[in-house]
Short mmCIF file of C-alpha atoms in Angstrom, two decimals:
data_model
loop_
_atom_site.label_atom_id
_atom_site.label_comp_id
_atom_site.label_asym_id
_atom_site.label_seq_id
_atom_site.Cartn_x
_atom_site.Cartn_y
_atom_site.Cartn_z
CA GLN R 1 -0.38 -25.13 2.25
CA VAL R 2 0.35 -22.93 -0.39
CA GLN R 3 -1.81 -21.31 -2.90
CA LEU R 4 -0.23 -20.04 -6.44
CA VAL R 5 -2.20 -18.06 -8.80
CA GLU R 6 -0.47 -17.59 -12.37
CA SER R 7 -1.21 -14.61 -14.61
CA GLY R 8 -0.02 -13.16 -17.87
CA GLY R 9 -1.20 -15.80 -20.69
CA GLY R 10 -2.77 -14.49 -23.67
CA LEU R 11 -2.91 -14.76 -27.39
CA VAL R 12 0.45 -13.59 -29.21
CA GLN R 13 1.94 -14.08 -32.75
CA ALA R 14 4.84 -16.11 -33.52
CA GLY R 15 8.11 -14.51 -32.49
CA GLY R 16 6.30 -12.55 -29.67
CA SER R 17 6.80 -12.41 -26.00
CA LEU R 18 4.71 -12.88 -22.99
CA ARG R 19 5.82 -13.00 -19.04
CA LEU R 20 4.01 -15.01 -16.79
CA SER R 21 3.78 -14.34 -13.07
CA CYS R 22 3.14 -16.64 -10.27
CA VAL R 23 2.13 -15.02 -7.04
CA ALA R 24 2.42 -17.50 -3.83
CA SER R 25 0.70 -17.21 -0.40
CA GLY R 26 0.24 -19.23 2.59
CA ARG R 27 3.47 -20.11 3.12
CA PRO R 28 7.07 -18.49 2.57
CA PHE R 29 7.88 -18.72 -0.67
CA SER R 30 11.54 -18.31 -0.51
CA ARG R 31 12.73 -21.50 0.37
CA TYR R 32 10.41 -23.46 -2.06
CA VAL R 33 11.89 -24.74 -5.32
CA MET R 34 9.70 -22.95 -8.15
CA ALA R 35 8.92 -24.63 -11.55
CA TRP R 36 6.71 -24.35 -14.73
CA PHE R 37 5.04 -26.86 -16.46
CA ARG R 38 2.81 -26.86 -19.57
CA GLN R 39 0.37 -28.93 -21.00
CA ALA R 40 -1.16 -28.94 -24.51
CA PRO R 41 -4.39 -30.27 -25.51
CA GLY R 42 -4.20 -34.44 -25.76
CA LYS R 43 -0.59 -34.16 -24.45
CA SER R 44 1.06 -35.01 -21.04
CA ARG R 45 2.33 -32.37 -18.70
CA GLU R 46 5.69 -31.22 -19.81
CA PHE R 47 8.23 -29.57 -17.82
CA VAL R 48 9.52 -26.35 -18.64
CA ALA R 49 12.05 -24.82 -16.23
CA ASN R 50 12.81 -24.51 -12.64
CA ILE R 51 14.60 -22.26 -10.16
CA ALA R 52 16.14 -22.73 -6.88
CA TRP R 53 15.16 -20.56 -3.97
CA SER R 54 18.18 -18.66 -4.14
CA GLY R 55 17.47 -17.96 -7.77
CA GLY R 56 21.04 -18.88 -8.59
CA ILE R 57 20.55 -22.36 -10.30
CA THR R 58 18.00 -22.86 -12.87
CA ASP R 59 17.05 -25.72 -15.14
CA TYR R 60 15.45 -25.77 -18.58
CA ALA R 61 13.96 -27.95 -21.09
CA ASP R 62 16.02 -28.33 -24.53
CA SER R 63 12.84 -26.91 -26.34
CA VAL R 64 13.12 -23.55 -24.72
CA LYS R 65 16.50 -22.77 -23.79
CA GLY R 66 17.71 -19.55 -25.23
CA ARG R 67 14.18 -18.28 -25.56
CA PHE R 68 12.50 -18.50 -21.89
CA THR R 69 14.06 -17.16 -18.72
CA ILE R 70 12.77 -18.09 -15.36
CA SER R 71 13.43 -15.70 -12.52
CA ARG R 72 11.63 -15.09 -8.64
CA ASP R 73 11.62 -12.30 -6.61
CA ASN R 74 11.49 -13.81 -3.24
CA THR R 75 10.28 -10.23 -1.51
CA LYS R 76 7.09 -10.34 -3.59
CA ASN R 77 6.46 -14.11 -3.25
CA THR R 78 6.29 -14.13 -7.11
CA GLY R 79 7.91 -16.47 -9.57
CA TYR R 80 8.22 -15.55 -13.51
CA LEU R 81 8.40 -16.79 -16.64
CA GLN R 82 9.71 -14.44 -19.64
CA MET R 83 9.05 -16.06 -22.88
CA ASN R 84 10.43 -14.92 -26.13
CA SER R 85 10.91 -15.74 -29.68
CA LEU R 86 7.51 -17.86 -29.20
CA LYS R 87 6.57 -20.66 -31.30
CA PRO R 88 3.15 -22.12 -31.95
CA GLU R 89 4.33 -25.41 -30.40
CA ASP R 90 4.84 -23.20 -27.05
CA THR R 91 0.66 -23.07 -27.48
CA ALA R 92 -0.37 -24.71 -24.03
CA VAL R 93 -1.69 -23.92 -20.46
CA TYR R 94 1.17 -23.14 -18.44
CA TYR R 95 1.13 -24.22 -14.50
CA CYS R 96 3.42 -22.83 -11.81
CA ALA R 97 4.61 -25.46 -9.00
CA ALA R 98 6.34 -24.96 -5.81
CA ALA R 99 7.75 -27.68 -3.26
CA THR R 100 10.60 -27.68 -0.94
CA TYR R 101 12.12 -30.39 -3.15
CA MET R 102 11.68 -30.69 -7.04
CA ARG R 103 13.49 -31.75 -10.23
CA ARG R 104 12.55 -31.68 -13.77
CA ASP R 105 12.01 -35.49 -13.38
CA TYR R 106 10.55 -35.64 -9.71
CA VAL R 107 7.48 -33.90 -8.62
CA GLY R 108 6.42 -35.18 -5.27
CA ASP R 109 2.65 -35.66 -3.85
CA SER R 110 3.38 -32.62 -1.67
CA THR R 111 3.79 -30.22 -4.86
CA TYR R 112 1.61 -27.21 -4.88
CA TRP R 113 -0.16 -26.13 -8.34
CA GLY R 114 -1.42 -23.07 -9.89
CA GLN R 115 -4.73 -23.12 -11.67
CA GLY R 116 -2.78 -22.62 -14.76
CA THR R 117 -2.94 -19.80 -17.63
CA GLN R 118 -3.21 -20.12 -21.30
CA VAL R 119 -0.71 -19.28 -23.62
CA THR R 120 -1.76 -19.27 -27.29
CA VAL R 121 0.93 -18.43 -30.03
CA SER R 122 -0.48 -18.25 -33.62
CA SER R 123 1.45 -18.76 -36.76
#
């Protein structure tokens, strides 16, 4: 099993920035695809970004392209989501996820999830 712990959420004004972190333990992190999802109240889970194990291939939702950057440091078993130019519509609970195989449109039953971290963007 894998345990994932997110941190870095908080309250920020529109146009501001936050960096989320996701620390993995329990299994080697380097060979897992790592992703970020978010869920706002009353809405379904939304894909945000993912990154291959090597860090060389990334995918972003259109809504965050150019503003968010996903990265990872396999030596620290940690993934990151740098969020710039935040908008009120970015307000959500952000979850990190890890799996040996994952795509923006596929999340298997064996995917591991963090507990989530709240991001609130005020207008």
